[in-house]
Amino acid sequence: MTRSSDKTCTRRDALRIGSASAMALLGLGLDGCHSSPAGSPTSGPRSNSQAVASAVKFSDITEAANLKFIHSNGTCERRYFCEQVSAGACLFDANGDGFLDIYFPQPKAIGDCCKAYKEPLRHRLYINDGKGRFTLKEDAFGGVETDYGIAVAVGDYNNDGHADIYVCCYGKDKLFRNRGDGTFEDVTEKAGVGLGGFSTSAVWFDYDGDGHLDLFVCRYCEWSVEKDDTCYNKDGKPDVCSPTHYTPSISILYHNNGDGTFTDVTHKAGLGTSARRSLGVAAADFHNSGRLDLFVANDMGPNFLFRNMGGGKFEEVAMQEGVAMGVKPEPQANMGVAVGDYDDDGDLDVLVTTFSGEPYTLYRNENGQYFSDVSVEAGVAAPTLPMLGFGTGFVDSRNNGSLDLFFANGHVNPYIEGFDPTTHWKQPNQLLLNDGAGKFALAPDALPASDVKVHKGACFGDIDNDGKIDILVTASNDTPTLLHNDSPPQNWLLIQLVNKQGCCTPIGTKCVATIAGKKKMRVVLGGGSYAGDSDFRVHFGLGSVASIDTLEIQWLSGKKQILKDVKANQILKIRESA
């Protein structure tokens, strides 16, 4: 049965930041639906306190890199509900040559849209030649296609030194084993991970410490082509349906049996108690326990923080630890997740991107005990309020040792400008620079001004091994954007890690560097951002410092390795000692 989306401001059930108290907290003097700060509704404020000039600069090299193709969302005039969340990408070394390649999952034409496409829509692997150009590898998957591909998770699940990929779909998910030469074998049926329904993201992580990567798959809602409705706003005009129109789903945890097969342990592990509309996910040790927890960003419902209790069990602690809600104590529309120690206090902080009219939320980790919402005081709330974000990440964009914030922005509602003039469907991305004391300010000129699209995923990695982190951004039914970091040279270190089992994606490994007497922590993060994965090499920006005094590698096994006087400007390969 079709029902009205019952909206006048946005497609959501309410503009959850719209209370007078929240606006007073933000200090923006806003009211009702017109919740944009003074200035451009798509770029945010540019006052001296909220925008900065910086030498950091990214250039669009998409066409020169041979990525100039339309990443279709399978759209047609029908506008199926699933189009709102597609699609991401990943940066990883598919063929073992030391350079990052790119995989794009492909949303397929479904239902009535099938007749709109003469040629089939195919997922893509692009191989990096190391000289700034990517080539489509036509035979990468031996002709095996996926269903409506939305997201991809990268992990060396069989410890053979080659990164494998799991593709989340509307339809049936796929697991592709990496043969090591840039070609992949479909092992979905053998592995037993061909999950059906509506999967939106996934993450590989070894939750029980047995040396094998397990798999957590985020599921969104019980939507299907057959259940798809057309919704309308209060004026009777077409609108996209709110997620609350469809029943939420339970996400799935697969245990790696170590023999190429997996077992569904969702309920056994304590993760199957609540259904939510899950989107972004990250696996990391948020409690400094030596075990990997899960943070899940949920759309129109409280977030999850699954604390790893050991013994294969998790406890959901988001509410008591302060990461379930946003600045107003109500569930937000949360999409992407950034994880990093932005304030250099030795624990991992979390940021989630949200819907327009809701500031993106920065949760500061308080010594692994609980989190504080510091979105306003850290300078994140004001510039992000009019935006709708998906992909995000903490990234040392200047190689100065401070973690900045990148946001891939784009609305989900193509009709939004007809009833909410404070925001736009196509939006620019944003880079917020960290002043080194935990305060962020918008860098309005750091990114190409022409890159205004319905952005989705964001992946981070050094594509040319020059020590500077580049950014890949996907866009719905548009070309992706490959942003090359053209910032002035500074010293750096990249660390490529392999654990004692031979896994080339040792998720959860921590690297603590003492640089000019100050400690900085970076981790091998599982998941993060939205619908994709980034470079698993650990990056340190060193500024003018020529070497790291002490580098401590803290493996998930509990073993520690310490290196002294590590020279800058190299890719350091470290294997866990037996």
Coordinates of N, CA, C and O in Angstrom, one line a residue, residues 90-170:
C90 N 36.5 0.7 -3.4 CA 37.6 0.5 -2.5 C 38.9 0.7 -3.2 O 39.0 0.6 -4.4
L91 N 39.9 1.1 -2.4 CA 41.3 1.1 -2.8 C 42.1 0.0 -2.2 O 42.1 -0.1 -1.0
F92 N 42.7 -0.9 -3.0 CA 43.4 -2.0 -2.5 C 44.4 -2.5 -3.5 O 44.2 -2.2 -4.7
D93 N 45.4 -3.2 -3.1 CA 46.4 -3.8 -4.1 C 45.9 -5.1 -4.5 O 46.1 -6.1 -3.8
A94 N 45.3 -5.2 -5.7 CA 44.6 -6.4 -6.2 C 45.6 -7.4 -6.8 O 45.4 -8.6 -6.7
N95 N 46.8 -6.9 -7.3 CA 47.7 -7.8 -8.0 C 49.1 -7.9 -7.3 O 50.0 -8.5 -7.9
G96 N 49.2 -7.3 -6.2 CA 50.5 -7.4 -5.4 C 51.7 -6.7 -6.0 O 52.8 -7.1 -5.6
D97 N 51.4 -5.6 -6.8 CA 52.6 -4.9 -7.3 C 53.0 -3.7 -6.5 O 53.9 -2.9 -6.9
G98 N 52.3 -3.5 -5.4 CA 52.6 -2.4 -4.5 C 51.9 -1.1 -4.8 O 52.1 -0.1 -4.1
F99 N 51.0 -1.1 -5.7 CA 50.2 0.1 -6.0 C 48.7 -0.2 -5.8 O 48.2 -1.3 -6.0
L100 N 48.0 0.8 -5.4 CA 46.6 0.7 -5.1 C 45.7 0.6 -6.3 O 45.8 1.5 -7.2
D101 N 44.9 -0.4 -6.4 CA 44.0 -0.5 -7.5 C 42.6 -0.1 -7.0 O 42.4 0.2 -5.8
I102 N 41.6 -0.1 -7.9 CA 40.2 0.4 -7.5 C 39.2 -0.6 -8.0 O 39.2 -1.1 -9.1
Y103 N 38.3 -0.9 -7.1 CA 37.1 -1.8 -7.4 C 35.9 -0.9 -7.2 O 35.7 -0.3 -6.1
F104 N 35.0 -1.0 -8.2 CA 33.7 -0.3 -8.1 C 32.6 -1.4 -8.1 O 32.4 -2.1 -9.1
P105 N 31.8 -1.6 -7.0 CA 30.6 -2.4 -7.1 C 29.6 -1.7 -8.1 O 29.7 -0.5 -8.2
Q106 N 28.7 -2.5 -8.7 CA 27.8 -1.8 -9.7 C 26.4 -2.1 -9.4 O 25.9 -3.3 -9.4
P107 N 25.6 -1.1 -9.0 CA 24.2 -1.3 -8.9 C 23.6 -1.6 -10.3 O 23.9 -0.9 -11.3
K108 N 22.8 -2.7 -10.4 CA 22.3 -3.1 -11.6 C 20.9 -2.5 -11.9 O 20.2 -2.2 -10.9
A109 N 20.5 -2.5 -13.1 CA 19.1 -2.1 -13.4 C 18.2 -3.3 -12.9 O 18.5 -4.4 -13.1
I110 N 17.2 -2.9 -12.2 CA 16.3 -3.9 -11.6 C 14.8 -3.5 -11.9 O 14.5 -2.4 -12.3
G111 N 13.9 -4.5 -11.9 CA 12.5 -4.2 -12.1 C 12.3 -3.5 -13.4 O 12.8 -3.9 -14.5
D112 N 11.5 -2.5 -13.4 CA 11.1 -1.7 -14.6 C 12.3 -1.0 -15.3 O 12.2 -0.6 -16.4
C113 N 13.4 -0.9 -14.5 CA 14.5 -0.2 -15.1 C 15.3 -1.0 -16.1 O 16.1 -0.5 -16.9
C114 N 15.1 -2.3 -16.0 CA 15.9 -3.2 -16.9 C 15.8 -2.9 -18.4 O 16.8 -2.9 -19.1
K115 N 14.6 -2.5 -18.8 CA 14.4 -2.2 -20.2 C 15.1 -0.9 -20.7 O 15.2 -0.6 -21.9
A116 N 15.5 -0.1 -19.7 CA 16.1 1.2 -20.0 C 17.6 1.1 -20.5 O 18.2 2.1 -20.9
Y117 N 18.2 -0.1 -20.3 CA 19.6 -0.2 -20.5 C 19.8 -1.3 -21.6 O 19.4 -2.4 -21.5
K118 N 20.5 -0.9 -22.7 CA 20.8 -1.8 -23.8 C 22.0 -2.7 -23.5 O 22.0 -3.8 -23.9
E119 N 22.9 -2.2 -22.7 CA 24.1 -2.9 -22.3 C 24.0 -3.2 -20.8 O 23.6 -2.4 -20.0
P120 N 24.5 -4.4 -20.4 CA 24.4 -4.7 -18.9 C 25.4 -3.8 -18.2 O 26.4 -3.4 -18.7
L121 N 25.0 -3.5 -16.9 CA 25.9 -2.8 -16.0 C 26.8 -3.7 -15.3 O 26.3 -4.6 -14.6
R122 N 28.1 -3.5 -15.3 CA 29.0 -4.5 -14.8 C 29.9 -3.9 -13.7 O 30.3 -2.7 -13.8
H123 N 30.3 -4.7 -12.7 CA 31.2 -4.2 -11.7 C 32.6 -4.1 -12.3 O 32.9 -4.8 -13.3
R124 N 33.5 -3.3 -11.8 CA 34.7 -3.0 -12.4 C 35.9 -3.0 -11.5 O 35.9 -2.6 -10.4
L125 N 37.0 -3.6 -12.0 CA 38.3 -3.5 -11.4 C 39.3 -2.7 -12.3 O 39.5 -3.1 -13.4
Y126 N 39.9 -1.7 -11.7 CA 40.9 -0.9 -12.5 C 42.2 -1.1 -11.9 O 42.4 -0.9 -10.7
I127 N 43.2 -1.5 -12.7 CA 44.6 -1.7 -12.3 C 45.4 -0.5 -12.4 O 45.4 0.2 -13.5
N128 N 46.2 -0.2 -11.4 CA 47.0 1.0 -11.3 C 48.4 0.7 -12.0 O 49.0 -0.3 -11.5
D129 N 48.8 1.5 -12.9 CA 50.1 1.2 -13.6 C 51.2 1.9 -12.8 O 52.4 1.8 -13.2
G130 N 50.9 2.6 -11.7 CA 52.0 3.3 -10.9 C 52.4 4.6 -11.5 O 53.3 5.3 -10.9
K131 N 51.9 5.0 -12.7 CA 52.3 6.2 -13.3 C 51.1 7.2 -13.5 O 51.1 8.1 -14.3
G132 N 50.0 6.9 -12.7 CA 48.9 7.8 -12.7 C 47.8 7.4 -13.6 O 46.9 8.3 -13.8
R133 N 47.8 6.2 -14.1 CA 46.7 5.8 -15.0 C 46.2 4.4 -14.6 O 47.0 3.5 -14.2
F134 N 44.9 4.2 -14.7 CA 44.2 3.0 -14.3 C 43.6 2.4 -15.6 O 43.1 3.1 -16.4
T135 N 43.7 1.0 -15.7 CA 43.2 0.3 -16.8 C 42.2 -0.7 -16.4 O 42.4 -1.5 -15.4
L136 N 41.0 -0.7 -17.0 CA 40.0 -1.7 -16.7 C 40.4 -3.1 -17.0 O 40.9 -3.4 -18.1
K137 N 40.4 -4.0 -16.0 CA 40.8 -5.4 -16.2 C 39.5 -6.1 -16.6 O 38.7 -6.5 -15.7
E138 N 39.4 -6.4 -17.8 CA 38.1 -7.0 -18.3 C 37.9 -8.4 -17.8 O 36.7 -8.8 -17.6
D139 N 38.9 -9.2 -17.6 CA 38.8 -10.6 -17.2 C 38.9 -10.8 -15.7 O 39.1 -12.0 -15.2
A140 N 38.8 -9.8 -14.9 CA 39.1 -9.9 -13.5 C 38.2 -10.9 -12.7 O 38.7 -11.6 -11.8
F141 N 36.9 -11.1 -13.2 CA 36.0 -11.9 -12.5 C 35.5 -13.1 -13.3 O 34.5 -13.7 -13.0
G142 N 36.2 -13.3 -14.4 CA 35.8 -14.4 -15.3 C 34.4 -14.4 -15.7 O 33.8 -15.5 -15.9
G143 N 33.9 -13.3 -15.9 CA 32.5 -13.2 -16.4 C 31.4 -13.2 -15.3 O 30.2 -13.1 -15.6
V144 N 31.8 -13.5 -14.1 CA 30.8 -13.6 -13.0 C 30.4 -12.1 -12.6 O 31.2 -11.3 -12.3
E145 N 29.1 -11.9 -12.6 CA 28.5 -10.6 -12.2 C 27.9 -10.7 -10.8 O 27.8 -11.8 -10.3
T146 N 27.6 -9.5 -10.3 CA 26.9 -9.5 -9.0 C 25.5 -9.0 -9.3 O 25.1 -8.6 -10.3
D147 N 24.7 -9.1 -8.2 CA 23.4 -8.4 -8.2 C 23.6 -6.9 -8.0 O 24.6 -6.4 -8.4
Y148 N 22.6 -6.2 -7.5 CA 22.7 -4.8 -7.3 C 23.7 -4.4 -6.3 O 23.5 -4.3 -5.1
G149 N 25.0 -4.2 -6.8 CA 26.1 -4.0 -5.9 C 26.1 -2.6 -5.3 O 26.1 -1.6 -6.0
I150 N 26.3 -2.6 -4.0 CA 26.2 -1.3 -3.2 C 27.6 -1.0 -2.5 O 28.1 0.1 -2.6
A151 N 28.2 -2.0 -1.9 CA 29.4 -1.8 -1.1 C 30.3 -3.0 -1.3 O 30.0 -4.0 -1.7
V152 N 31.6 -2.7 -0.8 CA 32.6 -3.7 -0.9 C 33.5 -3.7 0.4 O 33.8 -2.6 0.9
A153 N 33.8 -4.9 0.9 CA 34.7 -5.0 2.1 C 35.9 -5.8 1.7 O 35.8 -6.8 1.1
V154 N 37.1 -5.3 2.1 CA 38.3 -5.9 1.7 C 39.0 -6.6 2.9 O 39.0 -6.0 4.0
G155 N 39.4 -7.8 2.7 CA 40.1 -8.5 3.8 C 40.7 -9.8 3.3 O 40.2 -10.5 2.4
D156 N 41.9 -10.2 3.8 CA 42.6 -11.4 3.4 C 42.1 -12.5 4.4 O 42.7 -12.9 5.4
Y157 N 40.9 -13.1 4.0 CA 40.2 -14.0 4.9 C 40.9 -15.4 5.0 O 40.7 -16.1 6.0
N158 N 41.7 -15.7 4.0 CA 42.3 -17.0 4.0 C 43.8 -17.0 4.3 O 44.5 -18.0 4.1
N159 N 44.4 -15.8 4.7 CA 45.7 -15.6 5.1 C 46.8 -16.1 4.1 O 47.8 -16.6 4.4
D160 N 46.4 -15.8 2.8 CA 47.4 -16.2 1.7 C 48.2 -15.0 1.2 O 48.9 -15.1 0.2
G161 N 48.0 -13.8 1.9 CA 48.7 -12.7 1.5 C 48.1 -11.9 0.4 O 48.7 -10.9 -0.1
H162 N 46.9 -12.2 -0.1 CA 46.2 -11.5 -1.1 C 44.8 -11.0 -0.6 O 44.1 -11.8 0.1
A163 N 44.5 -9.8 -0.8 CA 43.3 -9.2 -0.3 C 42.1 -9.6 -1.1 O 42.0 -9.4 -2.3
D164 N 41.1 -10.2 -0.4 CA 39.9 -10.7 -1.1 C 38.8 -9.6 -0.9 O 38.9 -8.7 -0.1
I165 N 37.6 -9.8 -1.6 CA 36.6 -8.8 -1.6 C 35.2 -9.4 -1.4 O 34.9 -10.5 -2.0
Y166 N 34.4 -8.8 -0.5 CA 33.0 -9.2 -0.3 C 32.2 -8.1 -0.8 O 32.3 -6.9 -0.4
V167 N 31.2 -8.4 -1.7 CA 30.4 -7.4 -2.3 C 29.0 -7.4 -1.7 O 28.3 -8.5 -1.8
C168 N 28.5 -6.3 -1.1 CA 27.2 -6.2 -0.5 C 26.2 -5.8 -1.6 O 26.5 -4.8 -2.4
C169 N 25.1 -6.4 -1.7 CA 24.1 -6.2 -2.7 C 22.7 -6.1 -2.2 O 22.4 -6.6 -1.2
Y170 N 21.8 -5.5 -3.0 CA 20.4 -5.8 -3.0 C 20.3 -7.1 -3.9 O 20.6 -7.0 -5.1

